[in-house]
Every structure is written in C-alpha cells, then in structure tokens.
Amino acid sequence: MPLYHDDDQAMLADTATSFMAEEGSIAKQLRHWRDRDCKDGFGHELWKQMAEMGFTGMLVGEDDGGLGMGHVEAGIVLEEIGRNLTPSPFLTSSVLAATALKHGSNDLKGRYLPGLIEGESVFAVAIDETAKHRPSRIACRAEKSGNGFKLTGSKSFVIHGASADMIVVAARTSGSDEDADGITLFAVPKDAANMSHNAVRLVDSSVATHTKFDGVELDGDAVIGEVDGGREILNAVLTAGRVGAAAEGVGVARGAMDMTIDYLKQRKQFGKLIGEFQALQHRASHLYSEVEIARAVVIKTQQLLDGGSEQAELMSSVAKAKVAKAAGLAVKEGVQMHGGIGMTDEYDIGLYMKRDRALQEFLGDAYFHANRVAEMSGY
Amino acid sequence: MSDLETFRTETRAWLEANCPPEMREPVRDEEDVYWGGRNASFKSDAQKAWFEACLAKGYTVPAWPKDYGGAGLNPAEAKVLRQEMSRINARPPLSSFGIWMLGPALLHFGTEGQKQRFLNEIARGEIRWCQGYSEPGSGSDLVSLQTYGEDKGDHWVVNGQKVWTSYADKCDWIFCLVRTDKTNKYQGITFMLFDMASEGVSTKPIKLISGNSPFCETFMEDVSVPKSYGEDVPAYVGEINRGWDVAKYLLGHEREMISGAGGGDRTAAIGAAMKRHAAKAGDEIDPVLRAELAMFDVDALAYAAMGEKFLDEIKVGKAHPAQPNMMKYVGTELNKRRHELMMATGGSRALEWESDETDGGKPSRNWLRTKANSIEGGTSEVMLNVISKRILDLPGS
C-alpha cells in the first residue's frame, strides 16, 4: 500500500479539515471552554456534531453499528484535532475505549457502543498509577467477590475521568504488581459506588482525574475479555492510543509550524522581514524536515496497524517518540521565533506548546518509547 | 497470480540461479563492486559471472529501455527486482557515475544518437565516466564556474581546472560543465562530453583525511573538444549555453542518490548490532550511549518510512520537487551520526588505522569519509537554503 491517502481517505481528510477548522477552532472550542472554566474541558455539542459526521464510531466494526474504518482514517480526524487544538473525547472514547470494547462481550458492546456512535457517551481509560507512564506495573486490584469483583486502588492522569459515562480500568486479578499476566480490564460505569474523582485542570486546559476505587463492586459482566487475560487487550489499547496520540501530535506540530512560518513572512525587524534572516531560515527548514518525517512514520505505522503487521508494535513506539521530538521542536521554535508575543496568552502559539506537553506525556514520552524501541530490538 | 507476482517468482528463481554466494556478501569497499571502463578488471570469477549474467538480462541498468542496454522494467517491476536483490543482499553487478548521473541526463535530454551510443556503452560497462562540476573557486556557488571553452567553429578549446572529480584517474570520459559565454552567468554554461585521454587533460589524486584518494583535481590545458562525434551525436547534452538546466536536473538525481532514498544500510537501526559488537569485544554499552543509540534508531526507522513515502509519492507526482533536498539533508546528517555512534561503541579498537583486526582501519576511515556526505552534492546549509526558498517560500532566500 503506498504511503499516502487513497481517494476515499483524501476525501475524508478534506471533510475533517474543514469541519475542524470551522467547528473545532481554537476560538470556538479551546478558548471558549477554558475561559468559562468548563468542568469537562470540552463541549458536548461538538461531540454530537462529530457523531453526526460519523467520526465517533469510525473504529467500531460495522456489525456493531460503526463504520469499520482503520487507524489511517482515525488518524486523519486526530491530525485535524491536533491542528486546531480541539478539546474532545475522541482519542479516549473513539480510539482507546473503542479498541478495548472490540474485545468485550456482546452485552458490553450493546450497553456502550450505541451511546458512543450517537455522541451521547464519553469514555475514559484508567491505566497509569504514577506520574510517569509505566503500564508494566499495575497494582490496582480487583478481588473476587460473590459473582463479581471488588476493585481497590487508584489511578492517575485519567483524561475525562469525571465526565465519563464509563471508565475502562486496567486492574490486577492475580499475581504481583510487576507481573505481565494477571491483568483484567473492567468497564466501570459512571455511577459505581465507592469510586471518587479528584479532578485537576492540566496545563493544556484539559481535565484529568486522580480516581480512587475504594472497594468498588463490579458485576462479572463488567469484565472486558477474559479474567486474567487483559494484558493483550491492554497492549492493543495502548498501541492504538499511542498511534492516535502520534497522529494528533503531527497535527499540533503542523499547526505550530504553519503559524510560525507565516509569522516569519509578516514580522519586520531591522527593516526586514525576519524570514529573510538565514539564522531563522535554516531552523525553519530543519523543523520542516523533522515534521515531514514524523508524518511519514505515523502513516507508515497506521498502515501496519490496520494490516495487522507484527511490525506495528515496534513502529508505534518509533512513531510516538519521533512525533514527541518533532512536535516538541515545533512548539519550542514556534514560541522562540514569535519573540515576545509568543509569551502572551492572547497569541495562540503558546497554546500549542501546552497541548504538546500534555500529549507527549500521554501513554509514554519520547524517553519511554525510545527505551522500548531498544528493548524490542534486543539491547 | 498477478503479473507482478509472477515477475517476483521468476526474478527470485533467476537470482537464485545466477547470483553467486560471494556476491551476496556485504560490500566493504569500492573494490567489491565492478565499475567497468577500459582498464577495468574483475576482482574475482564470481564478480565476473555475476556481471555477465546481469548484462545478458539487461540488469546492469534494469529500468532503462531495451534499446539502450536495459531490461525495460517498469517502476513496479524495478522495485520488485530491488527488493529481491536486497532480500539476498546481492551486490550491484555494475556501479558507475554513468548509471547514476549521465544516464538519467541523457534519457531526459539526449538525442537518439547519443542514447544509442553512450547509454549502451554505460550499460555494458565499457566506458567509465566521471563528473566535472566543482572548481577550486566554485563549490557551493557552482554556477560561478570559470573553466572556459573558446569557440573555434567546429570545436572548443577548453582551459581550466576541476576539483573533487571522483575517480578521475580511473575514468575514461568526463561529463563536464564548461563556460561558453562569459557574459551570461546561468545561460552561458555547456554540458560537454569528452575523452579523458584527450591531449591536455591531466589528473592528480587528492589525499583525504580518511587516507584514501577517491577524488582528483583535473586540469585542462588547451583541450580540443569537437562539437560533434558523428551524426546525431553532439558533444554536449541539451543545448549549447543551456548546460545549467542539465546540471540542475542531475543535482536532483545526485541528491536523491546520496540521501539514500530507497533504503539500504543507511536507514537501518544499529542498536542491536552495536550491542553484539560490544559483547564480542568483551565491552558493555554505557546507559547514556545506549540511550543515544535508541534515539538514533528512532530517527533512522522514521527516516526509512520517509524514504518509502518519498518514493511512493514520486511515482505518482505527489512529491514536492524540492523534497530530494530535504531527504539529502536528513539522510547525510543521519549517516554522520551513525558513524559517530559506531566509533563510540568501538572504543580504542575503532581508532586503529592499519590493523588486520579492523580490516585496514575501516571504522575510522569510514567515519571520516562520512563527513563528506553533508558537503558533496550540495552542503547541508545549501539544502536548508533550498528548502527555505522552494518549499517554505521564505522571503529573500
């Protein structure tokens, strides 16, 4: 398969580009909700509109009422989300939770998927337990209790945790904290007793929770997949999420870069456009190169993942790390080249820097993933 | 089975039958590949057998038309052949600047007579070509070149000096940029072809920091270059005084080639191999070096995806015409980094200049050689200038 969008994908990209630029713009969404101190950190109306566009159920199979599309298509939407810094539950709900629910029972699918496809429901995913992403260690425990389980422990960095109608929780049902096996995924409903959220606003104005499970009673049918067999599903969820986050990161990088290149063509100092200075030209050209390469590795990885290739796992880490570096460069150069105005809240470039920082941390940063590339390569 | 799959099956079988095992070993230096030319000799029987098998099949230049010595493969078939050759690590049967540089220029700008003669000679490995571009005063600013061809009616008299002429001392003919109009900078250069055995041509190898001498200075003193070598075989490519168009076209090719677009070793990850090397020598890799190797592998694997995407886009005309400059810039910087890391992993052993253990100082000589990657064919700085101007459309650049 060639590494560019086919005709259908190019059409979707056109649609997503104009929709997000129109409805998901920084003024209409990110600034609007931030300045109103919105507790969800995103607008439900936009989520409904995204459902009407067919975005929310893209990765849901056709048998389950979705569009049965792949990660290339989801990535197209995510890149536009990134470019416009659009706050939305798309990544956590339509990519991460939807990937988990693929492995769920028909009962679970019937309970949750229609709400997702309609844009009525929002899902969160609770994996991290410490400030750094470390999914190999899961201490949160679910003990057998009657016909179900009792969940105890705490999770961090649960994006949309307090707004979610359902949270996918990775918990330990056997073994010790560092074991690969013995993990089970649960679909925990919003109204579960003994669950509490401490919601915190993050640097990028998104809202995440520290969520505590203090003996949360769950029915046996809350289990996604098999008891003790959750590691593989969790890995699939993480890979999908990382590739999705990388696609969003490419959007952030391109948004910041485009804004900066435009600025170089407008801003005058010393009687010249600052874009005439070679010191800035070379840095801008280097940035362009890095962002182009990040784009390439992301579409390569999306195609590998959609094709079920064994390479997808390794390349998902390559993509996440490469995008983190490229987008990090884009926002840092962006703020620096904007000069003083780049430090002001009024100007959007700083918002890109904030979003990039949060996105880098989500599901593992460049250091985590470069280390993972080394481990998977055998060194 | 599709035609392409049939082609793959046949190609695989043909390679199995015709590529000797010795020709499936990694290329360690330039001698390992046959370069052709009047004075060429084969390093081994296997090298000769492999060259002759490919020649008969048109595989020294597989994508060229059959009339000009190629196999007439379409781009998809050529890609399959490349993939199948790289699957068994097959060495190229013939390597030359004729194949990479002059050939593409003639295919694009040449007359039928030039194609019949020169392309067939290149395909058969009969004539080895070198490239006369840079001059002592014209490196990055190539268009300022001074070598002058004085018009004498049916011939030119050429005087001047070229530098960085690859293997000029081993080559038979030169394609050479010569100023033929001193009043017009860009439209005053002719892309000439002439015999290195012509009276007045001399060469002097340049010893590099690697200790090797792959490049020469080439001197031209009253060299008489006829304007024609026969019917429909002019001694210049394109038009007189419009050689800069040809040169620019070729620089694009050279940048693609140097950038390693299309894959190969340069885009591969190295961390695992470095760990094995270190272990074999009884060394361990420091955690900080391991981290640098991991970051390098991320960049190399991402760049490999970029190379693949770039080739896919070229095929359908989707690639930005200046994208080869970006590929060249990143690819060469990456290769320099690769060799820095290989030196760091090799430790004091990698410093040895002449030992048998290092095969005559391969690690350090190769490391030094890579420093030219971001200079030859346009420096990294020139590449960044081109990206600024042609892709980013920045002002005044």
PDB file of N, CA and C in Angstrom, chain B residues 261-312:
ATOM      1  N   ALA B 261      17.635   7.631  -0.376  1.00  0.00           N
ATOM      2  CA  ALA B 261      16.209   7.354  -0.536  1.00  0.00           C
ATOM      3  C   ALA B 261      16.121   6.035  -1.262  1.00  0.00           C
ATOM      4  N   GLY B 262      15.256   5.173  -0.852  1.00  0.00           N
ATOM      5  CA  GLY B 262      15.258   3.870  -1.484  1.00  0.00           C
ATOM      6  C   GLY B 262      15.806   2.836  -0.530  1.00  0.00           C
ATOM      7  N   GLY B 263      16.329   3.289   0.565  1.00  0.00           N
ATOM      8  CA  GLY B 263      16.651   2.359   1.625  1.00  0.00           C
ATOM      9  C   GLY B 263      18.106   1.965   1.671  1.00  0.00           C
ATOM     10  N   GLY B 264      18.325   0.734   2.046  1.00  0.00           N
ATOM     11  CA  GLY B 264      19.688   0.280   2.217  1.00  0.00           C
ATOM     12  C   GLY B 264      20.138   0.463   3.651  1.00  0.00           C
ATOM     13  N   ASP B 265      21.413   0.194   3.848  1.00  0.00           N
ATOM     14  CA  ASP B 265      22.008   0.186   5.174  1.00  0.00           C
ATOM     15  C   ASP B 265      21.799   1.463   5.959  1.00  0.00           C
ATOM     16  N   ARG B 266      21.870   2.570   5.219  1.00  0.00           N
ATOM     17  CA  ARG B 266      21.909   3.849   5.906  1.00  0.00           C
ATOM     18  C   ARG B 266      20.678   4.134   6.730  1.00  0.00           C
ATOM     19  N   THR B 267      19.552   3.503   6.389  1.00  0.00           N
ATOM     20  CA  THR B 267      18.334   3.809   7.120  1.00  0.00           C
ATOM     21  C   THR B 267      18.058   2.778   8.204  1.00  0.00           C
ATOM     22  N   ALA B 268      18.942   1.807   8.359  1.00  0.00           N
ATOM     23  CA  ALA B 268      18.661   0.741   9.323  1.00  0.00           C
ATOM     24  C   ALA B 268      18.984   1.164  10.747  1.00  0.00           C
ATOM     25  N   ALA B 269      18.329   0.502  11.688  1.00  0.00           N
ATOM     26  CA  ALA B 269      18.642   0.698  13.099  1.00  0.00           C
ATOM     27  C   ALA B 269      19.981   0.016  13.399  1.00  0.00           C
ATOM     28  N   ILE B 270      20.716   0.535  14.396  1.00  0.00           N
ATOM     29  CA  ILE B 270      22.032  -0.047  14.660  1.00  0.00           C
ATOM     30  C   ILE B 270      22.218  -0.540  16.088  1.00  0.00           C
ATOM     31  N   GLY B 271      21.296  -0.207  16.964  1.00  0.00           N
ATOM     32  CA  GLY B 271      21.486  -0.500  18.385  1.00  0.00           C
ATOM     33  C   GLY B 271      21.814  -1.951  18.667  1.00  0.00           C
ATOM     34  N   ALA B 272      21.031  -2.862  18.077  1.00  0.00           N
ATOM     35  CA  ALA B 272      21.216  -4.284  18.370  1.00  0.00           C
ATOM     36  C   ALA B 272      22.591  -4.748  17.888  1.00  0.00           C
ATOM     37  N   ALA B 273      22.982  -4.301  16.701  1.00  0.00           N
ATOM     38  CA  ALA B 273      24.290  -4.699  16.162  1.00  0.00           C
ATOM     39  C   ALA B 273      25.418  -4.154  17.039  1.00  0.00           C
ATOM     40  N   MET B 274      25.248  -2.935  17.529  1.00  0.00           N
ATOM     41  CA  MET B 274      26.281  -2.339  18.385  1.00  0.00           C
ATOM     42  C   MET B 274      26.432  -3.122  19.685  1.00  0.00           C
ATOM     43  N   LYS B 275      25.311  -3.597  20.207  1.00  0.00           N
ATOM     44  CA  LYS B 275      25.383  -4.390  21.439  1.00  0.00           C
ATOM     45  C   LYS B 275      26.167  -5.685  21.187  1.00  0.00           C
ATOM     46  N   ARG B 276      25.900  -6.314  20.042  1.00  0.00           N
ATOM     47  CA  ARG B 276      26.619  -7.551  19.707  1.00  0.00           C
ATOM     48  C   ARG B 276      28.113  -7.287  19.532  1.00  0.00           C
ATOM     49  N   HIS B 277      28.448  -6.200  18.827  1.00  0.00           N
ATOM     50  CA  HIS B 277      29.861  -5.844  18.631  1.00  0.00           C
ATOM     51  C   HIS B 277      30.557  -5.651  19.975  1.00  0.00           C
ATOM     52  N   ALA B 278      29.885  -4.902  20.843  1.00  0.00           N
ATOM     53  CA  ALA B 278      30.481  -4.615  22.136  1.00  0.00           C
ATOM     54  C   ALA B 278      30.675  -5.904  22.928  1.00  0.00           C
ATOM     55  N   ALA B 279      29.661  -6.770  22.897  1.00  0.00           N
ATOM     56  CA  ALA B 279      29.723  -8.010  23.655  1.00  0.00           C
ATOM     57  C   ALA B 279      30.876  -8.886  23.145  1.00  0.00           C
ATOM     58  N   LYS B 280      31.037  -8.914  21.833  1.00  0.00           N
ATOM     59  CA  LYS B 280      32.097  -9.725  21.226  1.00  0.00           C
ATOM     60  C   LYS B 280      33.474  -9.256  21.690  1.00  0.00           C
ATOM     61  N   ALA B 281      33.597  -7.957  21.878  1.00  0.00           N
ATOM     62  CA  ALA B 281      34.876  -7.387  22.308  1.00  0.00           C
ATOM     63  C   ALA B 281      35.018  -7.392  23.825  1.00  0.00           C
ATOM     64  N   GLY B 282      34.027  -7.979  24.509  1.00  0.00           N
ATOM     65  CA  GLY B 282      34.074  -8.011  25.965  1.00  0.00           C
ATOM     66  C   GLY B 282      33.717  -6.682  26.611  1.00  0.00           C
ATOM     67  N   ASP B 283      33.078  -5.805  25.848  1.00  0.00           N
ATOM     68  CA  ASP B 283      32.690  -4.489  26.375  1.00  0.00           C
ATOM     69  C   ASP B 283      31.199  -4.447  26.706  1.00  0.00           C
ATOM     70  N   GLU B 284      30.863  -3.437  27.466  1.00  0.00           N
ATOM     71  CA  GLU B 284      29.451  -3.171  27.703  1.00  0.00           C
ATOM     72  C   GLU B 284      29.133  -1.774  27.185  1.00  0.00           C
ATOM     73  N   ILE B 285      27.884  -1.566  26.842  1.00  0.00           N
ATOM     74  CA  ILE B 285      27.495  -0.244  26.362  1.00  0.00           C
ATOM     75  C   ILE B 285      26.986   0.575  27.535  1.00  0.00           C
ATOM     76  N   ASP B 286      27.562   1.756  27.719  1.00  0.00           N
ATOM     77  CA  ASP B 286      27.117   2.636  28.804  1.00  0.00           C
ATOM     78  C   ASP B 286      25.646   2.996  28.622  1.00  0.00           C
ATOM     79  N   PRO B 287      24.922   3.180  29.725  1.00  0.00           N
ATOM     80  CA  PRO B 287      23.497   3.535  29.607  1.00  0.00           C
ATOM     81  C   PRO B 287      23.256   4.793  28.775  1.00  0.00           C
ATOM     82  N   VAL B 288      24.138   5.762  28.895  1.00  0.00           N
ATOM     83  CA  VAL B 288      23.914   7.000  28.139  1.00  0.00           C
ATOM     84  C   VAL B 288      24.157   6.768  26.643  1.00  0.00           C
ATOM     85  N   LEU B 289      25.145   5.930  26.322  1.00  0.00           N
ATOM     86  CA  LEU B 289      25.363   5.581  24.919  1.00  0.00           C
ATOM     87  C   LEU B 289      24.179   4.767  24.395  1.00  0.00           C
ATOM     88  N   ARG B 290      23.688   3.852  25.215  1.00  0.00           N
ATOM     89  CA  ARG B 290      22.505   3.075  24.817  1.00  0.00           C
ATOM     90  C   ARG B 290      21.334   4.000  24.504  1.00  0.00           C
ATOM     91  N   ALA B 291      21.179   5.032  25.342  1.00  0.00           N
ATOM     92  CA  ALA B 291      20.084   5.984  25.111  1.00  0.00           C
ATOM     93  C   ALA B 291      20.267   6.711  23.778  1.00  0.00           C
ATOM     94  N   GLU B 292      21.514   7.085  23.482  1.00  0.00           N
ATOM     95  CA  GLU B 292      21.769   7.773  22.202  1.00  0.00           C
ATOM     96  C   GLU B 292      21.506   6.832  21.032  1.00  0.00           C
ATOM     97  N   LEU B 293      21.878   5.563  21.204  1.00  0.00           N
ATOM     98  CA  LEU B 293      21.619   4.583  20.147  1.00  0.00           C
ATOM     99  C   LEU B 293      20.110   4.434  19.931  1.00  0.00           C
ATOM    100  N   ALA B 294      19.377   4.425  21.029  1.00  0.00           N
ATOM    101  CA  ALA B 294      17.916   4.272  20.924  1.00  0.00           C
ATOM    102  C   ALA B 294      17.308   5.476  20.205  1.00  0.00           C
ATOM    103  N   MET B 295      17.766   6.665  20.545  1.00  0.00           N
ATOM    104  CA  MET B 295      17.255   7.867  19.879  1.00  0.00           C
ATOM    105  C   MET B 295      17.638   7.851  18.397  1.00  0.00           C
ATOM    106  N   PHE B 296      18.846   7.341  18.131  1.00  0.00           N
ATOM    107  CA  PHE B 296      19.261   7.240  16.735  1.00  0.00           C
ATOM    108  C   PHE B 296      18.354   6.269  15.982  1.00  0.00           C
ATOM    109  N   ASP B 297      18.076   5.118  16.601  1.00  0.00           N
ATOM    110  CA  ASP B 297      17.246   4.121  15.927  1.00  0.00           C
ATOM    111  C   ASP B 297      15.846   4.670  15.634  1.00  0.00           C
ATOM    112  N   VAL B 298      15.316   5.447  16.574  1.00  0.00           N
ATOM    113  CA  VAL B 298      14.017   6.089  16.332  1.00  0.00           C
ATOM    114  C   VAL B 298      14.098   6.956  15.074  1.00  0.00           C
ATOM    115  N   ASP B 299      15.144   7.772  15.007  1.00  0.00           N
ATOM    116  CA  ASP B 299      15.291   8.668  13.852  1.00  0.00           C
ATOM    117  C   ASP B 299      15.529   7.886  12.564  1.00  0.00           C
ATOM    118  N   ALA B 300      16.338   6.826  12.647  1.00  0.00           N
ATOM    119  CA  ALA B 300      16.661   6.060  11.435  1.00  0.00           C
ATOM    120  C   ALA B 300      15.429   5.326  10.915  1.00  0.00           C
ATOM    121  N   LEU B 301      14.672   4.723  11.818  1.00  0.00           N
ATOM    122  CA  LEU B 301      13.478   3.981  11.373  1.00  0.00           C
ATOM    123  C   LEU B 301      12.407   4.933  10.844  1.00  0.00           C
ATOM    124  N   ALA B 302      12.319   6.098  11.453  1.00  0.00           N
ATOM    125  CA  ALA B 302      11.354   7.088  10.957  1.00  0.00           C
ATOM    126  C   ALA B 302      11.790   7.599   9.580  1.00  0.00           C
ATOM    127  N   TYR B 303      13.100   7.790   9.422  1.00  0.00           N
ATOM    128  CA  TYR B 303      13.614   8.259   8.129  1.00  0.00           C
ATOM    129  C   TYR B 303      13.405   7.194   7.048  1.00  0.00           C
ATOM    130  N   ALA B 304      13.509   5.925   7.428  1.00  0.00           N
ATOM    131  CA  ALA B 304      13.256   4.850   6.459  1.00  0.00           C
ATOM    132  C   ALA B 304      11.815   4.935   5.956  1.00  0.00           C
ATOM    133  N   ALA B 305      10.885   5.226   6.870  1.00  0.00           N
ATOM    134  CA  ALA B 305       9.476   5.384   6.465  1.00  0.00           C
ATOM    135  C   ALA B 305       9.342   6.577   5.517  1.00  0.00           C
ATOM    136  N   MET B 306      10.111   7.637   5.818  1.00  0.00           N
ATOM    137  CA  MET B 306      10.081   8.824   4.954  1.00  0.00           C
ATOM    138  C   MET B 306      10.597   8.487   3.557  1.00  0.00           C
ATOM    139  N   GLY B 307      11.663   7.688   3.490  1.00  0.00           N
ATOM    140  CA  GLY B 307      12.218   7.287   2.195  1.00  0.00           C
ATOM    141  C   GLY B 307      11.197   6.520   1.375  1.00  0.00           C
ATOM    142  N   GLU B 308      10.494   5.636   2.063  1.00  0.00           N
ATOM    143  CA  GLU B 308       9.468   4.830   1.382  1.00  0.00           C
ATOM    144  C   GLU B 308       8.334   5.731   0.880  1.00  0.00           C
ATOM    145  N   LYS B 309       7.913   6.647   1.738  1.00  0.00           N
ATOM    146  CA  LYS B 309       6.827   7.552   1.372  1.00  0.00           C
ATOM    147  C   LYS B 309       7.238   8.432   0.195  1.00  0.00           C
ATOM    148  N   PHE B 310       8.476   8.914   0.260  1.00  0.00           N
ATOM    149  CA  PHE B 310       9.012   9.776  -0.792  1.00  0.00           C
ATOM    150  C   PHE B 310       8.990   9.054  -2.144  1.00  0.00           C
ATOM    151  N   LEU B 311       9.442   7.800  -2.169  1.00  0.00           N
ATOM    152  CA  LEU B 311       9.445   7.040  -3.429  1.00  0.00           C
ATOM    153  C   LEU B 311       8.020   6.796  -3.926  1.00  0.00           C
ATOM    154  N   ASP B 312       7.125   6.460  -3.010  1.00  0.00           N
ATOM    155  CA  ASP B 312       5.721   6.257  -3.394  1.00  0.00           C
ATOM    156  C   ASP B 312       5.150   7.532  -4.006  1.00  0.00           C
TER     157      ASP B 312
END
